[in-house]
Short mmCIF file of C-alpha atoms in Angstrom, two decimals:
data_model
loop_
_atom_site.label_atom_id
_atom_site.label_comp_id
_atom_site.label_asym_id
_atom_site.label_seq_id
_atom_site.Cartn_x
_atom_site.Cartn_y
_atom_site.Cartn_z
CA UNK A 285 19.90 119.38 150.12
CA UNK A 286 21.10 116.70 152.47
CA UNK A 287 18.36 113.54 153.17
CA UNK A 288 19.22 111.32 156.11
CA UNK A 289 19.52 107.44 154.92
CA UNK A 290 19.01 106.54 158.57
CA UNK A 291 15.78 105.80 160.54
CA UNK A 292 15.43 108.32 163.80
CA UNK A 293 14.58 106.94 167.32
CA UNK A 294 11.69 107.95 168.32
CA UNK A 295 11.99 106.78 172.24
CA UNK A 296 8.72 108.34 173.15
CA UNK A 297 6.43 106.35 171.22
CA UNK A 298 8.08 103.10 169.84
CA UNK A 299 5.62 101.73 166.82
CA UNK A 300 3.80 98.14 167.00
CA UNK A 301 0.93 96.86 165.20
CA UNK A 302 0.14 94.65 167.80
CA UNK A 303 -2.58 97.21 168.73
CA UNK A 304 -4.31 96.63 165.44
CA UNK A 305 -7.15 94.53 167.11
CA UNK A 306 -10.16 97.01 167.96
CA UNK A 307 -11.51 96.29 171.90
CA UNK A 308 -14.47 96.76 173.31
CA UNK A 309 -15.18 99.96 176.20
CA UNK A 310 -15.29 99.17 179.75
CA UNK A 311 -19.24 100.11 180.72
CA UNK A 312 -19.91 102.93 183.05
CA UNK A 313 -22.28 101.97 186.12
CA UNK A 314 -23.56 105.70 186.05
CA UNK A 315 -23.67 106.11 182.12
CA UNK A 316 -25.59 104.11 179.62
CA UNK A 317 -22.91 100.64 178.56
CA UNK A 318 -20.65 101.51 176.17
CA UNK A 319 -21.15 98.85 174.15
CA UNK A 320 -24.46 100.19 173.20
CA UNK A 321 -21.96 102.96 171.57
CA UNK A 322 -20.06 100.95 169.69
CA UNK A 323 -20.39 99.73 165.98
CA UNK A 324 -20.45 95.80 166.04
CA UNK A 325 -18.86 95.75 162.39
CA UNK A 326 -15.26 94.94 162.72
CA UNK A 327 -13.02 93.96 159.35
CA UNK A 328 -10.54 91.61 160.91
CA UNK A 329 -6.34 91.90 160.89
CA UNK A 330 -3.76 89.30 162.06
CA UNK A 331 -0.57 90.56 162.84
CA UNK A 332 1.64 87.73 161.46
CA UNK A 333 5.35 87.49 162.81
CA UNK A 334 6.73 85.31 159.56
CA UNK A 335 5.58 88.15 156.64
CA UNK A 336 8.05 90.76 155.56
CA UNK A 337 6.85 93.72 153.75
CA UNK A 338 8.49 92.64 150.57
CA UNK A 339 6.47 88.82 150.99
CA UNK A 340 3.22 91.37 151.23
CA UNK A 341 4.44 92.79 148.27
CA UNK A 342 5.15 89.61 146.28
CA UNK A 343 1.78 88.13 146.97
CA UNK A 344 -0.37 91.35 146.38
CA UNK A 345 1.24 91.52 142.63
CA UNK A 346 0.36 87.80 141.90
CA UNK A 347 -3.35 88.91 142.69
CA UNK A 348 -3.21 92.33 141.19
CA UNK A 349 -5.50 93.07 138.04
CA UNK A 350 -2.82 93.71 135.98
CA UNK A 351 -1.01 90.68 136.50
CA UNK A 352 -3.06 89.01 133.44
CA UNK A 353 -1.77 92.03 131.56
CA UNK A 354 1.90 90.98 132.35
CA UNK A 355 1.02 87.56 131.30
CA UNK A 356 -0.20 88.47 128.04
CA UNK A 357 2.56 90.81 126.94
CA UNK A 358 4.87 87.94 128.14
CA UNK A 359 3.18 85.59 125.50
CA UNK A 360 3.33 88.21 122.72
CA UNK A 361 7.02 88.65 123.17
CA UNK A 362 7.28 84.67 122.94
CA UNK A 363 5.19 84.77 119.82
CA UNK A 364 7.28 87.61 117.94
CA UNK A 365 10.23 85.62 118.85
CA UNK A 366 8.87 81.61 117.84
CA UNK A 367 7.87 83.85 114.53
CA UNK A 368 11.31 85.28 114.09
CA UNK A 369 13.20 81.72 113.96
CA UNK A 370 11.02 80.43 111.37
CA UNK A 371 12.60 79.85 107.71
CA UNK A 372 9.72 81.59 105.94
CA UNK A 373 8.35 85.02 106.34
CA UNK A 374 4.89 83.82 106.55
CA UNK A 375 2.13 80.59 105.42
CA UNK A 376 3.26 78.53 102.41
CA UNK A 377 0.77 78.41 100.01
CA UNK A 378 0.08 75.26 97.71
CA UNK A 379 -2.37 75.35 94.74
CA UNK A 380 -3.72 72.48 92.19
CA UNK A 381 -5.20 73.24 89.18
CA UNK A 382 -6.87 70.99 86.98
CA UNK A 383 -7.16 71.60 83.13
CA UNK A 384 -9.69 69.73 80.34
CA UNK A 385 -9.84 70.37 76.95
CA UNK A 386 -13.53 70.49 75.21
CA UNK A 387 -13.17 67.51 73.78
CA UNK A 388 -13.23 65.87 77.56
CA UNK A 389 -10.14 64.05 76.33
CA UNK A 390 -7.45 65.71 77.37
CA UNK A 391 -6.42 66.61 80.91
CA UNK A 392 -3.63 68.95 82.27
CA UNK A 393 -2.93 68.89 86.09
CA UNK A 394 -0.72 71.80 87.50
CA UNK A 395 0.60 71.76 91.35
CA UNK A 396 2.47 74.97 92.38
CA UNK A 397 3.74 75.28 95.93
CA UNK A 398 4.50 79.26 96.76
CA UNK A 399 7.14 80.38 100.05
CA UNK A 400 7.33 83.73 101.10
CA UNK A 401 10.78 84.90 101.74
CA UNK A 402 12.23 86.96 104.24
CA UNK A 403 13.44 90.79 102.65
CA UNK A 404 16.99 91.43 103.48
CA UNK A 405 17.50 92.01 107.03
CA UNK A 406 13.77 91.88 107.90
CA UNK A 407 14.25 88.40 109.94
CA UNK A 408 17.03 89.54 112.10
CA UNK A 409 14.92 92.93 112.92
CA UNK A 410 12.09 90.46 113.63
CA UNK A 411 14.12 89.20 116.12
CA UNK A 412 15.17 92.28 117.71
CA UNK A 413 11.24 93.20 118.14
CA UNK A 414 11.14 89.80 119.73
CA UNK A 415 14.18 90.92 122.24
CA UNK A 416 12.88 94.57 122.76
CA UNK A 417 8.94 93.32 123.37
CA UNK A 418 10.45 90.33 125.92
CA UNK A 419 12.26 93.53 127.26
CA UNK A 420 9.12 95.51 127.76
CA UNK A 421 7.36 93.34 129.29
CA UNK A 422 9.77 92.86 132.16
CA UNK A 423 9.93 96.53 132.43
CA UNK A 424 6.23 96.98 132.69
CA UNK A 425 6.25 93.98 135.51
CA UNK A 426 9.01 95.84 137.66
CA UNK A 427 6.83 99.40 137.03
CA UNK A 428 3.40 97.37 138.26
CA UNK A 429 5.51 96.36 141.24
CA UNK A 430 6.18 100.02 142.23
CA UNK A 431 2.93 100.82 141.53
CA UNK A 432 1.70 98.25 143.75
CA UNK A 433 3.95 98.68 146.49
CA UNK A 434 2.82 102.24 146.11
CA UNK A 435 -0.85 101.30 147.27
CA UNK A 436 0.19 98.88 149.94
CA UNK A 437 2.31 101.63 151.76
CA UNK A 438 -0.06 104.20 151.20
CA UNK A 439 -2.67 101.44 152.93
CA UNK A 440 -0.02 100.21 156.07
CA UNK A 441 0.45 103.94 157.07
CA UNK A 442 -3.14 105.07 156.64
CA UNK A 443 -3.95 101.96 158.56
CA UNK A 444 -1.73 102.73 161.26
CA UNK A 445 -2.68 106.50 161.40
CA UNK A 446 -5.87 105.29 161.82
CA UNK A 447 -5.07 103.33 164.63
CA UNK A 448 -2.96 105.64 167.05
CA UNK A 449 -6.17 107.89 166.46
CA UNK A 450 -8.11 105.45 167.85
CA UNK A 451 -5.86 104.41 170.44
CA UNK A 452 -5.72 108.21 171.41
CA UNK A 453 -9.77 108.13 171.22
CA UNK A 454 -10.26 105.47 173.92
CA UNK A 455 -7.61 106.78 175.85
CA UNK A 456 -9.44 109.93 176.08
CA UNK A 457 -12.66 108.08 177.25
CA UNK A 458 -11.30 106.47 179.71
CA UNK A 459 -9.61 109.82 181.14
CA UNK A 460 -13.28 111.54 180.67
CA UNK A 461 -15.22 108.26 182.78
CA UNK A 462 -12.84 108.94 185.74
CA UNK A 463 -13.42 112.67 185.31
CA UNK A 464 -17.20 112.51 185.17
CA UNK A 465 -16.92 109.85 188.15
CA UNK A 466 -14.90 112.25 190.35
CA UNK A 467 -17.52 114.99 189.72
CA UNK A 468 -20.36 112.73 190.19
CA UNK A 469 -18.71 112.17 193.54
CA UNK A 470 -18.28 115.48 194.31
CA UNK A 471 -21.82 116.51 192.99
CA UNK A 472 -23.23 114.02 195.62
CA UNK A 473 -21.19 115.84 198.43
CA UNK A 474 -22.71 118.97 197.66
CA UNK A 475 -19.29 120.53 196.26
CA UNK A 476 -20.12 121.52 192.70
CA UNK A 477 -23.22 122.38 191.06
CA UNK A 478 -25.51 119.69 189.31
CA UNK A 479 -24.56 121.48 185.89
CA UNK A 480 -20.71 120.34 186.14
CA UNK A 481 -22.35 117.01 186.06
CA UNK A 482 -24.00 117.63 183.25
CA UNK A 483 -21.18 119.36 181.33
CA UNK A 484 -19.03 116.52 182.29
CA UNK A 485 -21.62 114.08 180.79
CA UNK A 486 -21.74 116.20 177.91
CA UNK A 487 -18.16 115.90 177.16
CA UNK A 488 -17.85 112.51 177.95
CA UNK A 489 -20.65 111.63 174.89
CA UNK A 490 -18.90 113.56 172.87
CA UNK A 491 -15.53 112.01 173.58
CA UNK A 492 -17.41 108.58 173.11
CA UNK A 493 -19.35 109.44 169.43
CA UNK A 494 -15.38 110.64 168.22
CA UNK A 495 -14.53 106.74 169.31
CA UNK A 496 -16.74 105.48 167.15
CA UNK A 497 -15.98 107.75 164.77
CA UNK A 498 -12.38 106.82 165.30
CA UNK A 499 -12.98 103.11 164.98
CA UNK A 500 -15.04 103.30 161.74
CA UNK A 501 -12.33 104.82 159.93
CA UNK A 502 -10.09 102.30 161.35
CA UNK A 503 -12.38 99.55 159.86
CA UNK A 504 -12.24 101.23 156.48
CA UNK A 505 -8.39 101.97 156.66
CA UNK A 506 -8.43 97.79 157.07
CA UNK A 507 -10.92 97.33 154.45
CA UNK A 508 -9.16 99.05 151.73
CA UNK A 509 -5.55 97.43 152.65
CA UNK A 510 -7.49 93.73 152.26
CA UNK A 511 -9.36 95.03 149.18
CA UNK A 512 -5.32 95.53 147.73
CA UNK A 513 -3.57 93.02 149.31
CA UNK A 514 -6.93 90.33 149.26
CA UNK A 515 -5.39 89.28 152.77
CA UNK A 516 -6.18 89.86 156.33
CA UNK A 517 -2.95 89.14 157.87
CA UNK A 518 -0.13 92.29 157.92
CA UNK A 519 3.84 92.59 158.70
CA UNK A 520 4.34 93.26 162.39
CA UNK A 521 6.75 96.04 160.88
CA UNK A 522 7.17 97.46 157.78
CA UNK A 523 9.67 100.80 158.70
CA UNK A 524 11.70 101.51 156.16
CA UNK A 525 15.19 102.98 156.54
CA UNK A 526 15.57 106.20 153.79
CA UNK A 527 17.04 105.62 150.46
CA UNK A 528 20.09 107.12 149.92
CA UNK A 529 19.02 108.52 146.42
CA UNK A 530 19.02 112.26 146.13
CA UNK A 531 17.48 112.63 142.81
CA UNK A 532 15.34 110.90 140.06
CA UNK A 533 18.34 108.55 138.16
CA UNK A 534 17.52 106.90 135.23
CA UNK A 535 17.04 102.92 136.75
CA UNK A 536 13.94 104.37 138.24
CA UNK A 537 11.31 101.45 137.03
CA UNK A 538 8.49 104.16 135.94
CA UNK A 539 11.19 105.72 133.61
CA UNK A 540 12.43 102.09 132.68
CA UNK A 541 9.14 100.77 131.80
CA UNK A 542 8.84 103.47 129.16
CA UNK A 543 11.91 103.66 127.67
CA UNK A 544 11.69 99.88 127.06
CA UNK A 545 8.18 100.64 125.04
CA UNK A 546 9.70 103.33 123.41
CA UNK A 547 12.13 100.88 122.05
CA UNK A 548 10.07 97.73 121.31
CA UNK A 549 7.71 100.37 119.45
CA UNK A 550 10.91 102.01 117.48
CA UNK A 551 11.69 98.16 116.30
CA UNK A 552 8.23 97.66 115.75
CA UNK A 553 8.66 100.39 113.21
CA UNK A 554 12.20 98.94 111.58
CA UNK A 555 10.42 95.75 110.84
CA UNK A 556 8.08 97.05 109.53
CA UNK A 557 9.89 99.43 107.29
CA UNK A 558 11.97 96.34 106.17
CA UNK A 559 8.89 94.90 104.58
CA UNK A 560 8.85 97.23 101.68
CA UNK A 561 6.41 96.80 99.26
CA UNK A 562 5.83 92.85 100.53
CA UNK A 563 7.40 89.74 100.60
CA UNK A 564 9.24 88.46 98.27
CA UNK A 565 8.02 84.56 96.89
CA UNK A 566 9.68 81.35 95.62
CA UNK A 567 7.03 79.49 93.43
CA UNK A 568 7.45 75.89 92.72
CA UNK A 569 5.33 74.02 89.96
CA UNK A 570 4.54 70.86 88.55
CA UNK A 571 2.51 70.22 85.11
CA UNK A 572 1.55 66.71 83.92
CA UNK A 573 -0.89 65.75 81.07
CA UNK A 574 -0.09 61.92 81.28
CA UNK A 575 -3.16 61.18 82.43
CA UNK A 576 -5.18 60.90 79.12
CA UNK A 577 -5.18 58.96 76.04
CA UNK A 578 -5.93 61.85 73.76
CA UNK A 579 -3.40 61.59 70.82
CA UNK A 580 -2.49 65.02 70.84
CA UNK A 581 -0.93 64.50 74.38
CA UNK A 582 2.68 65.02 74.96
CA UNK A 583 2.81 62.20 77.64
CA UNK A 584 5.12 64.72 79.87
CA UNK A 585 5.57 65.84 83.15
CA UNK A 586 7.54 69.71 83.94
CA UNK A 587 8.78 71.18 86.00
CA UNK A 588 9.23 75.22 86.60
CA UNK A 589 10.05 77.31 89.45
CA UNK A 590 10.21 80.91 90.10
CA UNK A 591 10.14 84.04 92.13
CA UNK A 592 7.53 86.79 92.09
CA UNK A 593 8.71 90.31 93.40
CA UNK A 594 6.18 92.87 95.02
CA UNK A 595 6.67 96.53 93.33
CA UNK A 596 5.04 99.95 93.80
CA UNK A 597 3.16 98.70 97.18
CA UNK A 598 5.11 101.99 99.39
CA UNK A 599 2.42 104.01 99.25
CA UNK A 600 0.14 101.40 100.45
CA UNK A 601 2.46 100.61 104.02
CA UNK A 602 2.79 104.41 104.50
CA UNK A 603 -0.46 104.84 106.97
CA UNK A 604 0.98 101.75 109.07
CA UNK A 605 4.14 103.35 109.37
CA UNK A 606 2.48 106.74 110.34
CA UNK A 607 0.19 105.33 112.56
CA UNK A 608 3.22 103.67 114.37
CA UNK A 609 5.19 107.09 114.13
CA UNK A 610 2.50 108.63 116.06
CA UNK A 611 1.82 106.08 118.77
CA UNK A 612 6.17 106.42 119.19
CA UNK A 613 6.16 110.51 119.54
CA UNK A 614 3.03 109.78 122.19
CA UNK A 615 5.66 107.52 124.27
CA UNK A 616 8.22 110.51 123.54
CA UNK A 617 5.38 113.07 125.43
CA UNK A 618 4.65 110.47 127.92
CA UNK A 619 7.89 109.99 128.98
CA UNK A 620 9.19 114.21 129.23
CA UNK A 621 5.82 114.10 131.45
CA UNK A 622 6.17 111.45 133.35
CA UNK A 623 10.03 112.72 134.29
CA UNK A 624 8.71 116.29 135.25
CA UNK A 625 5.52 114.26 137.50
CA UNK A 626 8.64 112.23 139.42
CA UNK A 627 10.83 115.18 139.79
CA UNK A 628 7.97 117.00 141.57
CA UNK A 629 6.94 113.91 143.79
CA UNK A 630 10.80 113.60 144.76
CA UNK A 631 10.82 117.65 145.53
CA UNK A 632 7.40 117.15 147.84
CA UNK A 633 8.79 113.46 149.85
CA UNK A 634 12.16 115.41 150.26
CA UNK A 635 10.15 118.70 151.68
CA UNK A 636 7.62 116.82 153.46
CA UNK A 637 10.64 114.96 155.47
CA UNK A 638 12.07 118.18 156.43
CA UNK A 639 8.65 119.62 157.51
CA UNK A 640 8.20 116.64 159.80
CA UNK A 641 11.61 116.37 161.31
CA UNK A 642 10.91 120.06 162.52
CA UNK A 643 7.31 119.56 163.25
CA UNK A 644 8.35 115.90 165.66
CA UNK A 645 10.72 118.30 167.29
CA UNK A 646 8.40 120.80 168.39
CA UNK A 647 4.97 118.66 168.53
CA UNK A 648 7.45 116.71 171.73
CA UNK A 649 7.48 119.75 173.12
CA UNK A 650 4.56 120.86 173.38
CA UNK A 651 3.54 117.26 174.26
CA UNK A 652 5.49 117.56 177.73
CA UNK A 653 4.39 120.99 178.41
CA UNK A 654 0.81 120.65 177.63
CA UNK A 655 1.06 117.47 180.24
CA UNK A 656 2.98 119.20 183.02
CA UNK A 657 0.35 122.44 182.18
CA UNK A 658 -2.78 119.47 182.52
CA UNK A 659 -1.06 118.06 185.64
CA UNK A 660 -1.01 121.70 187.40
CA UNK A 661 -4.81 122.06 186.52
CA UNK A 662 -5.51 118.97 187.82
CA UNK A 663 -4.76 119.95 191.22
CA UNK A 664 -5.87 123.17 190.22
CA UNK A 665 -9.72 122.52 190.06
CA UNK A 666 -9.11 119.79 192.81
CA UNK A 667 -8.64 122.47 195.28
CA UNK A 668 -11.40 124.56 193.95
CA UNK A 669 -9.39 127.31 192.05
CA UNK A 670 -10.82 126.97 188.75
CA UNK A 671 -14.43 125.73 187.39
CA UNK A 672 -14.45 122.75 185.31
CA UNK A 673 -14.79 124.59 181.95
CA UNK A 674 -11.18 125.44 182.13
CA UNK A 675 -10.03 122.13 182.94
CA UNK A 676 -11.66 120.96 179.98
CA UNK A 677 -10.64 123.14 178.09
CA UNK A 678 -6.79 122.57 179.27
CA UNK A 679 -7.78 118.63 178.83
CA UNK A 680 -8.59 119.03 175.47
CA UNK A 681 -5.69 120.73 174.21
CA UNK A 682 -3.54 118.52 175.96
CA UNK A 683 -5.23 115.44 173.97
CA UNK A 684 -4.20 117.10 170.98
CA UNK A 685 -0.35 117.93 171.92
CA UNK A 686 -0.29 114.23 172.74
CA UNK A 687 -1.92 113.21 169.36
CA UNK A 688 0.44 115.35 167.28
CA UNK A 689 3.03 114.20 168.79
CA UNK A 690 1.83 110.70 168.11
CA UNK A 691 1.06 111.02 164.48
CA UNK A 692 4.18 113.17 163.68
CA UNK A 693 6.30 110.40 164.57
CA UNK A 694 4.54 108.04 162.35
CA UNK A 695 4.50 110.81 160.00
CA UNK A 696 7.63 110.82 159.95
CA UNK A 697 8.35 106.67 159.43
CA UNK A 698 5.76 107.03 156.44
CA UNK A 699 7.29 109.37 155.00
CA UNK A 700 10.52 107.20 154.58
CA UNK A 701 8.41 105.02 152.93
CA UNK A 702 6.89 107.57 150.94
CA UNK A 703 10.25 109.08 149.75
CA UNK A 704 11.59 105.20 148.91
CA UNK A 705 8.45 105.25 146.43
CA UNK A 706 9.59 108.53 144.59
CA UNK A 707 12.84 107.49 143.89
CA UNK A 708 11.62 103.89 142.81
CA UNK A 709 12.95 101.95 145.66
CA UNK A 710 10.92 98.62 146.05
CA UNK A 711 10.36 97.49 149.70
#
């Protein structure tokens, strides 16, 4: 199936978010002021000329929850790896001991000074834990990302759906104050009946309330993209042009991210096999009894080293290393999940593009008919050959040719930036 990896012109409605800003209604002289109709609340949005999407992008990660998550495994991976260069496999211990016989005469004092040592190959696999953990973490920072940039298209489209819907919804007011004025007029003159004034008044409420409707859900569509980005200021575009992927590939971060825990987890569990029964020591010692005037003293100082060697201590690591085991075949179920969930987004982004190609196709033509059709009626109902309840009726399905038509193409330039997100392509 062949995707397009080039943005369409779409001449009949060319996108700018320099419409963001809600504005007030114009009052009606004959109709109580608009204003009165109008929620005051207003969540503010500066369209700023300098910010890219990707800039967006940057700066909502750095303020993202999870960034302190990134920061820790970051420091982990450091730690594993400062840990891995040291000569010993753990704390030196040092011991004194202190020895009097019962006459209180003579004194023995004993200093020992015990190193663990690393087991064969155990210090290099330490350091490969280090590499695969530093790994991980930038893995899981990249997957964030994409999760992130995730939200903030999801919130720039929504926002921008919201706001050709309201656009569309004041539009329609206006057209519905001229309407009611020309019946008005023609109400005074004695040419139509006092209850097309009324019906006309009736319509022209309801076309206010959906305004407000309209704008509210604006203001929320702006709240929740400053609740992700914790900003007020947005791209003044942020089109994407399509990826040229065709299929989930293996670079995509999600799939990254997990293959990189799968492996810090499968060193995790060579290191730790490597420790065995426990570390093996090097004990150092020192034995003096000079210190006493008993007779029966040698008046010597020794010296003695040696090595203790852990034994029969396998049993004892086995629940760490099945604990680990299971945590590992977890990733393993994760990740054959998380493959099929991507394959299924790509297969609805790829679907949902060729829905909405054919959809903008059709939804511009019945945009120009339904106009031509509300042009015809116009003149129609001017010259007294229909009644006003067919006019509205031909009005309102007119405003909703022109509003499909409107959101399809946006539609459309969303989902670019919705099929860019299944196949792991940042902004």
């Amino acid at each position: 199936m062949k995707i397009l990896s080039v943005t369409p012109r779409l001449a009949f409605y060319p996108f700018s978010l320099l419409c963001l800003f809600a504005t007030p209604l114009k009052a009606n002289p004959d109709m109580p002021p608009s204003s009165q109709l109008v929620v005051g609340h207003h969540d503010p949005i500066v369209v700023d000329s300098q910010l890219s999407l990707a800039k967006v992008l940057d700066l909502t990660v750095e303020k993202f929850p999870d960034s302190a998550t990134l920061q820790a495994l970051e420091e982990e991976a450091a730690a594993i790896m400062q840990r891995s260069k040291n000569w010993t496999a753990g704390p030196a211990l040092a011991g004194l001991r202190f020895q009097e016989a019962t006459s209180g005469t003579l004194h023995y004092i004993d200093g020992t000074v015990e190193v663990p040592l690393w087991n064969v190959g155990q210090r290099d696999a330490q350091q490969q834990l280090a590499e695969q953990a530093d790994a991980s973490s930038e893995a899981q920072g990249q997957a964030i990302k994409l999760r992130v940039a995730g939200l903030l298209r999801t919130a720039l489209w929504d926002m921008a759906l919201q706001n050709i819907r309201y656009e569309q919804a004041k539009e329609e007011v206006d057209a519905f104050e001229k309407l009611y004025a020309k019946v008005g007029k023609r109400v005074e003159l004695g040419d139509l009946p006092r209850a097309d004034l009324l019906l006309a008044q009736t319509e022209l409420l309801q076309k206010r309330s959906s305004m407000i409707l309209a704008e509210a859900e604006l203001m929320h569509a702006r709240k929740r993209y400053a609740s992700i980005t914790q900003m007020q200021k947005v791209p003044t575009q942020f089109q994407e042009n399509l990826a040229a992927i065709k299929e989930i590939q293996d670079n995509h971060p999600a799939l990254v991210a997990i293959n990189k825990q799968i492996s810090r987890k499968q060193a995790e569990l060579d290191s730790l096999k490597l420790v065995g029964s426990g570390q093996t020591n090097v004990v150092v010692g020192v034995n003096s009894d000079s210190f006493t005037d008993d007779p029966r003293s040698n008046k010597t100082e020794s010296f003695n080293i040696g090595v203790t060697m852990p034994f029969g201590g396998s049993d004892h690591l086995k629940p760490q290393l099945a604990a680990i085991n299971v945590e590992l075949n977890q990733l393993f179920a994760q990740r054959a999940q998380l493959h099929r969930d991507l394959e299924q987004m790509h297969h609805e982004a790829e679907h949902n593009l060729e829905v909405n190609r054919a959809e903008l196709s059709i939804a511009n033509e019945l945009k120009q008919v339904a106009e031509q059709h509300l042009s015809m009626t116009h003149l129609s109902y001017s010259a007294g050959e229909i009644n006003l309840i067919d006019l509205l009726k031909i009005q309102s399905r007119t405003n909703l040719a022109v509003l499909n038509a409107k959101e399809r193409a946006l539609i459309l330039q969303r989902d670019q930036a919705f099929y860019n997100q299944a196949v792991g392509v940042l902004p």
